[in-house]
CSV table of C-alpha atoms in Angstrom, one decimal:
chain,number,residue,atom,x,y,z
A,1,UNK,CA,31.1,7.3,3.8
A,2,UNK,CA,30.5,3.7,2.6
A,3,UNK,CA,29.2,1.5,5.4
A,4,UNK,CA,29.7,-1.8,3.5
A,5,UNK,CA,33.5,-1.2,3.2
A,6,UNK,CA,34.4,-2.3,6.8
A,7,UNK,CA,32.8,-4.1,9.7
A,8,UNK,CA,33.2,-1.1,12.1
A,9,UNK,CA,31.4,1.3,9.7
A,10,UNK,CA,28.0,1.3,11.3
A,11,UNK,CA,25.8,4.3,11.0
A,12,UNK,CA,26.4,5.1,14.7
A,13,UNK,CA,30.2,4.7,14.6
A,14,UNK,CA,30.4,7.0,11.6
A,15,UNK,CA,28.3,9.7,13.3
A,16,UNK,CA,30.4,9.3,16.5
A,17,UNK,CA,33.7,9.5,14.7
A,18,UNK,CA,32.6,12.5,12.7
A,19,UNK,CA,31.3,14.4,15.7
A,20,UNK,CA,33.8,13.5,18.4
A,21,UNK,CA,37.1,12.8,16.7
A,22,UNK,CA,37.0,14.6,13.3
A,23,UNK,CA,35.1,17.7,14.3
A,24,UNK,CA,32.8,17.5,11.2
A,25,UNK,CA,29.5,19.4,11.3
A,26,UNK,CA,27.8,17.5,8.4
A,27,UNK,CA,28.6,14.1,6.9
A,28,UNK,CA,26.9,12.1,4.1
A,29,UNK,CA,26.5,8.3,4.3
A,30,UNK,CA,25.8,6.7,1.0
A,31,UNK,CA,24.4,3.3,1.9
A,32,UNK,CA,21.2,4.6,3.4
A,33,UNK,CA,18.9,2.8,0.9
A,34,UNK,CA,20.1,-0.5,2.4
A,35,UNK,CA,17.3,-2.1,4.6
A,36,UNK,CA,19.8,-3.0,7.4
A,37,UNK,CA,21.1,0.6,7.5
A,38,UNK,CA,17.5,1.9,7.5
A,39,UNK,CA,16.8,-0.5,10.4
A,40,UNK,CA,19.8,0.9,12.4
A,41,UNK,CA,18.6,4.5,11.7
A,42,UNK,CA,15.1,3.7,12.9
A,43,UNK,CA,16.5,2.1,16.1
A,44,UNK,CA,18.7,5.1,16.8
A,45,UNK,CA,15.8,7.5,16.3
A,46,UNK,CA,13.5,5.4,18.5
A,47,UNK,CA,16.1,5.2,21.3
A,48,UNK,CA,16.6,9.0,21.2
A,49,UNK,CA,20.3,8.7,20.3
A,50,UNK,CA,19.6,10.7,17.1
A,51,UNK,CA,16.9,13.0,16.0
A,52,UNK,CA,15.6,14.3,12.7
A,53,UNK,CA,17.1,17.7,12.0
A,54,UNK,CA,14.4,20.4,11.2
A,55,UNK,CA,16.0,21.1,7.7
A,56,UNK,CA,16.5,17.5,6.9
A,57,UNK,CA,19.0,14.8,7.8
A,58,UNK,CA,19.6,13.2,11.2
A,59,UNK,CA,21.3,15.0,14.1
A,60,UNK,CA,23.8,13.4,16.5
A,61,UNK,CA,25.2,15.9,18.9
A,62,UNK,CA,26.7,18.8,16.8
A,63,UNK,CA,26.8,16.7,13.6
A,64,UNK,CA,24.1,16.2,11.0
A,65,UNK,CA,24.1,13.1,8.8
A,66,UNK,CA,22.9,13.5,5.3
A,67,UNK,CA,21.0,10.4,4.0
A,68,UNK,CA,22.5,9.3,0.7
A,69,UNK,CA,23.0,6.4,-1.7
A,70,UNK,CA,25.7,5.7,-4.3
A,71,UNK,CA,24.1,4.1,-7.3
A,72,UNK,CA,25.5,2.8,-10.6
A,73,UNK,CA,23.9,3.6,-13.9
A,74,UNK,CA,24.8,2.4,-17.4
A,75,UNK,CA,23.0,3.8,-20.4
A,76,UNK,CA,23.2,2.1,-23.8
A,77,UNK,CA,26.5,2.8,-25.6
A,78,UNK,CA,28.1,4.4,-22.5
A,79,UNK,CA,30.3,3.1,-19.7
A,80,UNK,CA,29.1,2.6,-16.1
A,81,UNK,CA,28.8,5.7,-13.8
A,82,UNK,CA,28.4,6.2,-10.1
A,83,UNK,CA,25.9,8.8,-8.9
A,84,UNK,CA,25.4,10.1,-5.4
A,85,UNK,CA,21.8,10.8,-4.5
A,86,UNK,CA,20.7,12.4,-1.3
A,87,UNK,CA,17.2,12.4,0.3
A,88,UNK,CA,15.8,15.0,2.8
A,89,UNK,CA,14.7,12.6,5.6
A,90,UNK,CA,14.3,9.1,6.9
A,91,UNK,CA,10.8,8.6,5.6
A,92,UNK,CA,11.7,9.6,2.0
A,93,UNK,CA,14.8,7.5,2.0
A,94,UNK,CA,12.8,4.5,3.1
A,95,UNK,CA,10.3,5.0,0.4
A,96,UNK,CA,13.1,5.5,-2.1
A,97,UNK,CA,14.6,2.2,-1.0
A,98,UNK,CA,11.4,0.4,-1.7
A,99,UNK,CA,11.3,2.0,-5.2
A,100,UNK,CA,14.9,0.9,-5.9
A,101,UNK,CA,14.2,-2.7,-4.9
A,102,UNK,CA,12.3,-3.2,-8.1
A,103,UNK,CA,15.2,-2.0,-10.2
A,104,UNK,CA,18.2,-3.5,-8.4
A,105,UNK,CA,19.4,-7.1,-7.9
A,106,UNK,CA,20.2,-6.5,-4.2
A,107,UNK,CA,19.1,-3.2,-2.6
A,108,UNK,CA,21.0,-4.1,0.5
A,109,UNK,CA,24.4,-3.7,-1.1
A,110,UNK,CA,26.3,-0.5,-1.8
A,111,UNK,CA,27.1,1.0,-5.3
A,112,UNK,CA,24.9,-1.4,-7.1
A,113,UNK,CA,23.5,-1.0,-10.6
A,114,UNK,CA,20.1,0.5,-11.0
A,115,UNK,CA,18.4,-0.8,-14.2
A,116,UNK,CA,17.0,2.6,-15.1
A,117,UNK,CA,18.1,5.3,-17.6
A,118,UNK,CA,20.3,7.8,-15.8
A,119,UNK,CA,17.9,10.7,-16.6
A,120,UNK,CA,15.0,8.5,-15.3
A,121,UNK,CA,16.8,8.0,-12.0
A,122,UNK,CA,17.5,11.7,-11.9
A,123,UNK,CA,13.8,12.4,-12.2
A,124,UNK,CA,12.9,10.0,-9.5
A,125,UNK,CA,15.3,11.7,-7.1
A,126,UNK,CA,14.2,15.2,-8.0
A,127,UNK,CA,10.5,14.3,-7.6
A,128,UNK,CA,11.2,13.1,-4.1
A,129,UNK,CA,12.9,16.3,-3.1
A,130,UNK,CA,16.4,15.0,-3.4
A,131,UNK,CA,19.5,16.0,-5.3
A,132,UNK,CA,22.1,14.3,-7.6
A,133,UNK,CA,25.9,14.6,-7.7
A,134,UNK,CA,28.0,12.6,-10.2
A,135,UNK,CA,30.7,10.8,-8.1
A,136,UNK,CA,34.5,10.9,-8.5
A,137,UNK,CA,33.8,12.1,-12.0
A,138,UNK,CA,37.3,11.5,-13.5
A,139,UNK,CA,38.3,8.1,-12.1
A,140,UNK,CA,38.6,5.1,-14.5
A,141,UNK,CA,36.5,3.1,-12.0
A,142,UNK,CA,33.0,4.3,-12.9
A,143,UNK,CA,33.6,8.0,-13.1
A,144,UNK,CA,31.3,9.9,-15.4
A,145,UNK,CA,34.2,11.4,-17.5
A,146,UNK,CA,36.6,8.7,-16.5
A,147,UNK,CA,34.8,5.9,-18.4
A,148,UNK,CA,31.1,6.7,-19.1
A,149,UNK,CA,31.2,9.6,-21.5
A,150,UNK,CA,33.0,12.7,-22.8
A,151,UNK,CA,30.3,15.2,-22.0
A,152,UNK,CA,27.8,15.4,-19.2
A,153,UNK,CA,24.7,15.7,-21.3
A,154,UNK,CA,25.3,12.4,-22.9
A,155,UNK,CA,24.3,10.8,-19.6
A,156,UNK,CA,22.6,13.4,-17.4
A,157,UNK,CA,20.4,16.4,-17.5
A,158,UNK,CA,22.8,19.2,-16.4
A,159,UNK,CA,19.9,21.3,-15.2
A,160,UNK,CA,19.3,18.7,-12.5
A,161,UNK,CA,22.9,18.2,-11.3
A,162,UNK,CA,23.5,19.9,-7.9
A,163,UNK,CA,27.3,19.7,-7.9
A,164,UNK,CA,30.2,17.7,-9.2
A,165,UNK,CA,32.5,15.5,-7.0
A,166,UNK,CA,36.1,15.9,-8.1
A,167,UNK,CA,37.4,12.7,-6.6
A,168,UNK,CA,40.7,12.1,-4.8
A,169,UNK,CA,43.0,12.3,-7.9
A,170,UNK,CA,41.9,15.7,-9.2
A,171,UNK,CA,41.6,19.3,-8.1
A,172,UNK,CA,39.8,22.5,-9.2
A,173,UNK,CA,42.6,23.5,-11.6
A,174,UNK,CA,42.5,20.2,-13.4
A,175,UNK,CA,38.7,20.2,-13.6
A,176,UNK,CA,38.8,23.8,-14.8
A,177,UNK,CA,40.2,22.7,-18.1
A,178,UNK,CA,36.7,21.5,-19.1
A,179,UNK,CA,34.5,24.4,-19.9
A,180,UNK,CA,31.2,22.7,-19.4
A,181,UNK,CA,32.0,22.3,-15.6
A,182,UNK,CA,32.3,26.1,-15.1
A,183,UNK,CA,28.6,26.6,-13.8
A,184,UNK,CA,28.9,23.8,-11.2
A,185,UNK,CA,29.9,23.8,-7.6
A,186,UNK,CA,32.8,21.4,-7.0
A,187,UNK,CA,32.8,19.2,-3.9
A,188,UNK,CA,35.7,17.4,-2.3
A,189,UNK,CA,34.4,14.4,-0.3
A,190,UNK,CA,36.3,11.8,1.6
A,191,UNK,CA,34.9,8.7,-0.2
A,192,UNK,CA,36.0,7.0,3.0
A,193,UNK,CA,36.0,3.2,3.3
A,194,UNK,CA,37.2,3.2,6.9
A,195,UNK,CA,36.7,5.4,10.0
A,196,UNK,CA,40.3,6.7,9.8
A,197,UNK,CA,39.7,8.1,6.3
A,198,UNK,CA,36.8,10.3,7.3
A,199,UNK,CA,37.7,13.9,6.6
A,200,UNK,CA,40.7,13.3,4.3
A,201,UNK,CA,38.7,15.6,2.0
A,202,UNK,CA,35.9,17.9,3.0
A,203,UNK,CA,34.2,21.2,2.2
A,204,UNK,CA,33.7,24.4,4.1
A,205,UNK,CA,30.2,25.8,3.6
A,206,UNK,CA,28.4,29.0,4.5
A,207,UNK,CA,25.2,27.7,6.1
A,208,UNK,CA,22.6,28.9,8.5
A,209,UNK,CA,22.7,25.5,10.1
A,210,UNK,CA,24.0,22.0,9.2
A,211,UNK,CA,21.0,20.4,7.4
A,212,UNK,CA,20.0,18.8,4.1
A,213,UNK,CA,18.2,21.9,2.9
A,214,UNK,CA,21.0,24.3,3.8
A,215,UNK,CA,23.6,22.0,2.0
A,216,UNK,CA,21.4,21.9,-1.1
A,217,UNK,CA,21.2,25.7,-1.1
A,218,UNK,CA,25.0,25.9,-0.7
A,219,UNK,CA,25.6,23.6,-3.7
A,220,UNK,CA,23.2,25.6,-5.8
A,221,UNK,CA,24.5,28.9,-4.5
A,222,UNK,CA,21.1,30.1,-3.4
A,223,UNK,CA,20.1,32.7,-0.8
A,224,UNK,CA,23.7,33.6,0.1
A,225,UNK,CA,24.7,30.0,0.9
A,226,UNK,CA,27.8,28.6,-0.8
A,227,UNK,CA,30.8,26.3,-0.7
A,228,UNK,CA,33.6,28.6,0.5
A,229,UNK,CA,36.5,26.3,0.3
A,230,UNK,CA,37.4,22.8,-0.9
A,231,UNK,CA,39.9,20.9,1.3
A,232,UNK,CA,41.1,18.2,-1.0
A,233,UNK,CA,43.8,15.5,-1.1
A,234,UNK,CA,46.9,16.5,-3.0
A,235,UNK,CA,45.9,15.0,-6.4
A,236,UNK,CA,49.2,13.2,-6.7
A,237,UNK,CA,48.3,11.1,-3.6
A,238,UNK,CA,45.1,9.8,-5.3
A,239,UNK,CA,44.9,6.1,-6.3
A,240,UNK,CA,44.3,7.0,-10.0
A,241,UNK,CA,46.2,10.2,-10.6
A,242,UNK,CA,48.5,8.8,-13.4
A,243,UNK,CA,48.1,6.0,-15.9
A,244,UNK,CA,49.3,2.5,-14.9
A,245,UNK,CA,50.5,-0.4,-17.1
A,246,UNK,CA,48.6,-3.5,-16.2
A,247,UNK,CA,51.2,-5.7,-18.0
A,248,UNK,CA,54.5,-4.6,-16.5
A,249,UNK,CA,53.1,-2.6,-13.6
A,250,UNK,CA,54.9,0.6,-14.6
A,251,UNK,CA,53.5,4.0,-13.4
A,252,UNK,CA,53.4,6.3,-16.4
A,253,UNK,CA,54.4,9.4,-14.4
A,254,UNK,CA,55.8,11.4,-17.4
A,255,UNK,CA,55.6,14.9,-18.7
A,256,UNK,CA,53.6,13.7,-21.7
A,257,UNK,CA,49.9,14.5,-21.5
A,258,UNK,CA,48.5,11.9,-24.0
A,259,UNK,CA,49.7,8.3,-23.1
A,260,UNK,CA,48.3,5.5,-25.2
A,261,UNK,CA,50.9,2.8,-24.5
A,262,UNK,CA,53.4,1.9,-21.9
A,263,UNK,CA,56.9,3.4,-22.7
A,264,UNK,CA,58.6,0.5,-21.0
A,265,UNK,CA,56.9,-2.6,-22.5
A,266,UNK,CA,54.7,-1.1,-25.2
A,267,UNK,CA,51.5,-2.6,-23.9
A,268,UNK,CA,48.3,-0.7,-24.5
A,269,UNK,CA,46.6,-2.3,-21.5
A,270,UNK,CA,46.5,0.7,-19.2
A,271,UNK,CA,44.4,1.9,-16.3
A,272,UNK,CA,43.9,5.5,-17.5
A,273,UNK,CA,44.9,8.1,-14.9
A,274,UNK,CA,42.8,11.1,-14.0
A,275,UNK,CA,45.5,13.5,-15.1
A,276,UNK,CA,45.8,11.9,-18.5
A,277,UNK,CA,42.1,11.5,-19.0
A,278,UNK,CA,41.5,15.2,-18.3
A,279,UNK,CA,44.1,16.2,-20.8
A,280,UNK,CA,42.5,13.9,-23.3
A,281,UNK,CA,39.0,15.5,-23.2
A,282,UNK,CA,39.8,19.1,-22.1
A,283,UNK,CA,38.7,21.9,-24.3
A,284,UNK,CA,40.7,24.7,-22.6
A,285,UNK,CA,44.4,25.4,-22.5
A,286,UNK,CA,44.3,27.1,-19.1
A,287,UNK,CA,42.0,26.3,-16.2
A,288,UNK,CA,38.8,28.5,-15.9
A,289,UNK,CA,38.1,29.9,-12.5
A,290,UNK,CA,34.6,31.5,-12.5
A,291,UNK,CA,33.9,34.0,-9.7
A,292,UNK,CA,31.9,31.5,-7.6
A,293,UNK,CA,34.8,29.0,-7.5
A,294,UNK,CA,36.3,28.8,-4.0
A,295,UNK,CA,39.9,28.1,-3.2
A,296,UNK,CA,41.1,24.5,-3.4
A,297,UNK,CA,43.2,23.9,-0.3
A,298,UNK,CA,45.5,20.9,-0.8
A,299,UNK,CA,46.1,18.7,2.3
A,300,UNK,CA,48.1,15.7,3.2
A,301,UNK,CA,46.1,13.6,5.7
A,302,UNK,CA,48.0,12.6,8.8
A,303,UNK,CA,47.9,8.9,7.9
A,304,UNK,CA,50.1,9.7,4.8
A,305,UNK,CA,53.0,11.1,6.9
A,306,UNK,CA,55.7,8.5,7.4
A,307,UNK,CA,56.4,7.8,11.1
A,308,UNK,CA,53.1,9.1,12.3
A,309,UNK,CA,51.4,6.0,13.7
A,310,UNK,CA,48.3,5.3,15.7
A,311,UNK,CA,49.8,6.1,19.1
A,312,UNK,CA,51.3,9.3,17.9
A,313,UNK,CA,48.1,10.3,16.3
A,314,UNK,CA,46.2,9.6,19.5
A,315,UNK,CA,48.7,11.8,21.4
A,316,UNK,CA,48.0,14.6,19.0
A,317,UNK,CA,44.2,14.2,19.2
A,318,UNK,CA,44.4,14.2,23.0
A,319,UNK,CA,46.2,17.5,22.8
A,320,UNK,CA,44.4,19.3,20.0
A,321,UNK,CA,41.0,17.6,19.8
A,322,UNK,CA,40.5,17.0,16.1
A,323,UNK,CA,42.5,16.1,13.0
A,324,UNK,CA,41.4,19.4,11.4
A,325,UNK,CA,42.9,21.4,14.3
A,326,UNK,CA,46.2,19.5,13.9
A,327,UNK,CA,46.3,19.8,10.1
A,328,UNK,CA,45.4,23.5,9.7
A,329,UNK,CA,45.7,25.4,13.0
A,330,UNK,CA,48.3,24.1,15.5
A,331,UNK,CA,51.6,26.0,15.4
A,332,UNK,CA,55.0,24.3,14.9
A,333,UNK,CA,55.8,25.1,18.6
A,334,UNK,CA,52.6,23.5,19.8
A,335,UNK,CA,53.1,20.4,17.7
A,336,UNK,CA,56.7,20.0,18.8
A,337,UNK,CA,55.5,19.8,22.4
A,338,UNK,CA,53.5,16.7,21.5
A,339,UNK,CA,55.6,14.9,18.9
A,340,UNK,CA,59.2,14.8,17.7
A,341,UNK,CA,60.3,18.0,15.8
A,342,UNK,CA,60.7,16.0,12.6
A,343,UNK,CA,57.0,15.0,12.6
A,344,UNK,CA,56.0,18.5,13.6
A,345,UNK,CA,57.9,19.9,10.7
A,346,UNK,CA,56.4,17.4,8.3
A,347,UNK,CA,52.9,18.5,9.4
A,348,UNK,CA,53.8,22.1,8.7
A,349,UNK,CA,55.3,21.3,5.4
A,350,UNK,CA,52.1,19.3,4.5
A,351,UNK,CA,50.0,22.3,5.4
A,352,UNK,CA,52.1,24.6,3.2
A,353,UNK,CA,52.1,22.2,0.3
A,354,UNK,CA,55.9,21.8,0.4
A,355,UNK,CA,56.2,18.0,0.8
A,356,UNK,CA,57.7,16.0,-2.0
A,357,UNK,CA,55.1,13.5,-3.3
A,358,UNK,CA,55.3,10.4,-5.4
A,359,UNK,CA,52.2,10.0,-7.7
A,360,UNK,CA,49.6,7.3,-7.2
A,361,UNK,CA,48.0,5.2,-10.0
A,362,UNK,CA,46.5,1.9,-10.9
A,363,UNK,CA,44.6,1.7,-7.6
A,364,UNK,CA,47.6,2.5,-5.4
A,365,UNK,CA,47.8,5.7,-3.4
A,366,UNK,CA,50.7,8.1,-3.9
A,367,UNK,CA,53.1,8.6,-1.0
A,368,UNK,CA,55.0,11.3,0.9
A,369,UNK,CA,58.8,11.3,0.4
A,370,UNK,CA,60.7,12.3,3.6
């Protein structure tokens, strides 16, 4: 979650939405280095609205909030890259914020550049008991492979990378074409910039309890903990799935894997799509699925289904409780009792991966064709 993206994205509102509407056990918020966010956290703790979880993170009802920060690094000769860092508790995050203030122009803002080498930042996080995940690794907008570098060790120490975030425009099969990613746990995170987008992607984990330490163990596959499923957006719906011509605004949704110029106007001014970038740097012909790799379960969030507006969504939520229950468990007959049969059928088709999709690209989401 990115608090700075919308006015209603307060720390409390995110926790409430995750716990009461989405049915999420554990959610990360990645603006926690910001002094105003730290102040809100402190007030919530002092008021007893939240409490510190024994294994790290803050607890609100049944939901644990992991305290994170999305930071930008840019090493000499490489492109910019976003990293997700998570700290175990409020005190450590507050101390980390004070440290960052000396290396950032404005520590209150989200996704700001840190004027430190990437490995130096990694070391600072690890020394404080935190962990690092490269964010939306394939996207042209500050993804590690998307723009920063071709291999991970050009930028980061792979030994101190807890997991790899796929981003909305890629899935496990696509990432499996790059052999150096085989040892890493993949995570599918919402990257939500509004309350409604919380949970459009999420992970199922085998944990003893929802806490910072248990999540870390799951990412590192320690002591029987693990990520057991990735629930991800259908990659075609992602904003950067295919390449996009900036001159004539043509989406290059072709069978060709290597696209260097627009087939319509000939321009080389392209926003490189995730699909095309992966095929540019891959070193495998077929995706590799190591034994630890869990299933990637494609989902089409309810907001993408044409005709399913806010009132209809609320009717479904009143009936079934959470979006996850609607998306993955309610039967056609149950859905049809709450909404028109056409919408009920669309939800079932989305669940089964049988909807026709138009690819996204150039910063625009893909769409469902009905």
